[in-house]
PDB file of C-alpha atoms in Angstrom:
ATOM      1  CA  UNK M   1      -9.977  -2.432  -5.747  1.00 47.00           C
ATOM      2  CA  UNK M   2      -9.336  -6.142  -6.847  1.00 52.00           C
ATOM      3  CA  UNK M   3     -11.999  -7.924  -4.458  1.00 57.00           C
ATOM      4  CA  UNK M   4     -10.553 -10.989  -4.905  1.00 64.00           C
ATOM      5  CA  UNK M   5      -7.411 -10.363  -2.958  1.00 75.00           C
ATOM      6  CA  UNK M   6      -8.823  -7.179  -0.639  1.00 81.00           C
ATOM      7  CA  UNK M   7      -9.547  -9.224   2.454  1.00 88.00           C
ATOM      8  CA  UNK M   8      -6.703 -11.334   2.190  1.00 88.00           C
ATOM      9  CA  UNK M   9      -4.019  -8.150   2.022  1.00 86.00           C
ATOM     10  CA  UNK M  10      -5.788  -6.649   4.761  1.00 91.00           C
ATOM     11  CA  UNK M  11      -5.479  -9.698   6.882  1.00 94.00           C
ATOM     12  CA  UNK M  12      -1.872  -9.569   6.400  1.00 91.00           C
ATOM     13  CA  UNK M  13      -0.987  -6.419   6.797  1.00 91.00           C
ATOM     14  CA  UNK M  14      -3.119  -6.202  10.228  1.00 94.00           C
ATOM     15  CA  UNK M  15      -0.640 -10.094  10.849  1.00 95.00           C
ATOM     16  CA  UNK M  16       2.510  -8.300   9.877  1.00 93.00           C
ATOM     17  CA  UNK M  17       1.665  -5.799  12.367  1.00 93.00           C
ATOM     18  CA  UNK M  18       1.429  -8.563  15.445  1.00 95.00           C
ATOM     19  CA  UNK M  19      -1.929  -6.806  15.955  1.00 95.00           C
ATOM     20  CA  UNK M  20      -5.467  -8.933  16.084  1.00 96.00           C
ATOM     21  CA  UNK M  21      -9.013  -8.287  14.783  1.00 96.00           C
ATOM     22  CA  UNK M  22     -10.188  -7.082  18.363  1.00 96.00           C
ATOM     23  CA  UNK M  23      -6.868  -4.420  18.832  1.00 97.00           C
ATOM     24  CA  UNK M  24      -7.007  -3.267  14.872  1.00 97.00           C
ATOM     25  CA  UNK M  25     -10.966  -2.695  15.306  1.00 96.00           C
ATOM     26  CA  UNK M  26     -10.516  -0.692  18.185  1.00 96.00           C
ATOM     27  CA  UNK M  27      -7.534   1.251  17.152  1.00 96.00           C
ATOM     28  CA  UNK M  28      -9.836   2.403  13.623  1.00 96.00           C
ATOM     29  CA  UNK M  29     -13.182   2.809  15.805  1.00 96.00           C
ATOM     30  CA  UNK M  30     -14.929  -0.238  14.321  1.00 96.00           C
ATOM     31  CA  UNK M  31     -15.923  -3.430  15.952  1.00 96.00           C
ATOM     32  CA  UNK M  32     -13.688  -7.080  15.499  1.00 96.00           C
ATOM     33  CA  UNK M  33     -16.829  -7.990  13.580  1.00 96.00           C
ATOM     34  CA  UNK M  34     -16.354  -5.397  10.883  1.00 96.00           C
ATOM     35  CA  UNK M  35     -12.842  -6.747  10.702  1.00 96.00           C
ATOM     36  CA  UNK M  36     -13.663 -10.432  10.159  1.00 96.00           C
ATOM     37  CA  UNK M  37     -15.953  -9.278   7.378  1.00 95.00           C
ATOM     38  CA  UNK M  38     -13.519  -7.263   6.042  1.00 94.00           C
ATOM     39  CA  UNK M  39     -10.485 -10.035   5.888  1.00 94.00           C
ATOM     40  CA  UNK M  40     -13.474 -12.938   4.322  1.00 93.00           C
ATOM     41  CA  UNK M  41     -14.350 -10.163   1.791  1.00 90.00           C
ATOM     42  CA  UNK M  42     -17.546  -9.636   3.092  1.00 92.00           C
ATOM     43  CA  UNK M  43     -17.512  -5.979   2.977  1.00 91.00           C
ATOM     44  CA  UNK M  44     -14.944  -3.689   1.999  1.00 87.00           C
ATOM     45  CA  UNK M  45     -13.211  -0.720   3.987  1.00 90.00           C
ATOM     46  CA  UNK M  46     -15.206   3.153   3.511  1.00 90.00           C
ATOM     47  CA  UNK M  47     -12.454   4.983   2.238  1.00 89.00           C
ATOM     48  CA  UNK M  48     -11.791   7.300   5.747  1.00 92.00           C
ATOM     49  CA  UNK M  49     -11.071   3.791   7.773  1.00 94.00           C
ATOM     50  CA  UNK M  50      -8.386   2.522   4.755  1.00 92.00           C
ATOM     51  CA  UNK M  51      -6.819   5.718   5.065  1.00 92.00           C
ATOM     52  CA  UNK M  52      -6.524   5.267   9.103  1.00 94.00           C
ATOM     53  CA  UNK M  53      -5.465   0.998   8.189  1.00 95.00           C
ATOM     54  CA  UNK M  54      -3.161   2.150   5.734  1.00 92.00           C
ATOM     55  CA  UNK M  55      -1.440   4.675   8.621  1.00 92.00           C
ATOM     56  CA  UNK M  56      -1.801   1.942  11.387  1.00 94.00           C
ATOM     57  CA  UNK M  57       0.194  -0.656   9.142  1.00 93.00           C
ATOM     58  CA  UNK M  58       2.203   2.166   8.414  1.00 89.00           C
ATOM     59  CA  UNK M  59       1.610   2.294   4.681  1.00 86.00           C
ATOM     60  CA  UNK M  60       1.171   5.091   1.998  1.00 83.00           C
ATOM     61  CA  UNK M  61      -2.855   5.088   1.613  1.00 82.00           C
ATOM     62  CA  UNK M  62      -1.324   4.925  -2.541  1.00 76.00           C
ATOM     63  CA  UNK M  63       1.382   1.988  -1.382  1.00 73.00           C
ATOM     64  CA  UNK M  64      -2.179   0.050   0.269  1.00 77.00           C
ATOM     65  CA  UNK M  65      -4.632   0.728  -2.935  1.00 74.00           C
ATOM     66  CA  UNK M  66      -1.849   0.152  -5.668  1.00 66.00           C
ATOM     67  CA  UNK M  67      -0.854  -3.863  -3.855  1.00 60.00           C
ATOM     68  CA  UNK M  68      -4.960  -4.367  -4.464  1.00 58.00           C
ATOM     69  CA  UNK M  69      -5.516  -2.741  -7.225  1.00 60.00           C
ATOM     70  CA  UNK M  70      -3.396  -4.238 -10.365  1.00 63.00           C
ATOM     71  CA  UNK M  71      -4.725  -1.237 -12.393  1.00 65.00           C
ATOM     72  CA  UNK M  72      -3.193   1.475  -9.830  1.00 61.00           C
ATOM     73  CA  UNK M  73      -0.106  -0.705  -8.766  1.00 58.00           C
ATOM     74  CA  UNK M  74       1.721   1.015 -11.757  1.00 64.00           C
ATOM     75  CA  UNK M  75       0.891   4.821 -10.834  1.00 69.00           C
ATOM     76  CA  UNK M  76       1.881   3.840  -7.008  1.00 66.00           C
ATOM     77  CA  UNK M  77       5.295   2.268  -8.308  1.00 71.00           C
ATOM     78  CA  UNK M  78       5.628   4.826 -10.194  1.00 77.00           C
ATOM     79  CA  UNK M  79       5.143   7.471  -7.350  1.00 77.00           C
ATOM     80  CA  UNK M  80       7.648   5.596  -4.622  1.00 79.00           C
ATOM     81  CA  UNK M  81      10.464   5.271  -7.734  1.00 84.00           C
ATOM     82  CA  UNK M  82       9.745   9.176  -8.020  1.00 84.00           C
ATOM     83  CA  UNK M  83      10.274   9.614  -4.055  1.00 84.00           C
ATOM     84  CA  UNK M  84      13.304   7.530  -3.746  1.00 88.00           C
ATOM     85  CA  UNK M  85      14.919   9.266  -6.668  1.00 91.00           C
ATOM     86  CA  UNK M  86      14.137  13.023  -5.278  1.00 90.00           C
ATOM     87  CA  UNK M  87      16.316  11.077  -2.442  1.00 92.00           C
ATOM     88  CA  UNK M  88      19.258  10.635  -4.161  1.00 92.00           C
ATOM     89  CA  UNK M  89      22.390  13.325  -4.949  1.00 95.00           C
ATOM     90  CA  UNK M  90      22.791  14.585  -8.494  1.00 93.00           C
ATOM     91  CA  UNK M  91      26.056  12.588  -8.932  1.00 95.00           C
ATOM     92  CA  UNK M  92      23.560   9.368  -8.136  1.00 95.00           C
ATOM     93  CA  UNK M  93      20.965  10.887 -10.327  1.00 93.00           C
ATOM     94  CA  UNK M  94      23.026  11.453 -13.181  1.00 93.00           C
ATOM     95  CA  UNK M  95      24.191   7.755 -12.811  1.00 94.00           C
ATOM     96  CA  UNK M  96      20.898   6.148 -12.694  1.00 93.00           C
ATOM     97  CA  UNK M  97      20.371   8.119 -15.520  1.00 92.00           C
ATOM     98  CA  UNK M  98      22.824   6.839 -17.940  1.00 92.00           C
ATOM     99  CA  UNK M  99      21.986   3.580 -16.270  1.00 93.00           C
ATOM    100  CA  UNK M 100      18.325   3.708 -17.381  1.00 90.00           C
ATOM    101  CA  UNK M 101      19.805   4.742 -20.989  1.00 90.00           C
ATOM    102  CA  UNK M 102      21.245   1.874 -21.661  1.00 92.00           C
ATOM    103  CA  UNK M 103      18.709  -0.291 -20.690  1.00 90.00           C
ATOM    104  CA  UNK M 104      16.403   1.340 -23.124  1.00 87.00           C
ATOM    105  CA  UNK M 105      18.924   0.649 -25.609  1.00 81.00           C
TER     106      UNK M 105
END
């Protein structure tokens, strides 16, 4: 994960949320002191409590890694344009399609 902006996209996700340090840490089972060092990159989330952040801020555990990692952002664009397009009906599909054509043109 790109340390340099961890703490800082934690810190506002847990803002856009309306929630603070002392309600996040005991909604994941951690203490508001974990938190703080968390949002000052201090230390960095174990993998099981991102997973429960990411679901708390109600975001894709592969939405949460790809916005700090530049390297995975691609993969997890990738994967949500692959999800809204299974959305769509074939007419739409077929559309976007010849829509996409063109631009590689």
């Amino acid at each position: 994960m790109n340390i340099e902006n961890y703490g800082a996209r934690i810190k506002e996700l847990r803002l856009q949320t309306g929630m603070t340090q002392s309600e996040v840490a005991k909604a994941l089972g951690v203490t508001p002191g974990y938190i703080s060092n968390v949002e000052n990159n201090r230390t960095a989330m174990s993998l099981r409590i991102l997973t429960y952040f990411a679901k708390l801020t109600g975001k894709t555990l592969d939405a949460l890694v790809g916005e700090l990692d530049t390297e995975y952002a691609e993969t997890a664009l990738d994967k949500s344009l692959y999800e809204a397009i299974l959305k769509l009906k074939p007419a739409t599909k077929k559309k976007l399609l010849k829509t996409i054509e063109i631009w590689e043109k």
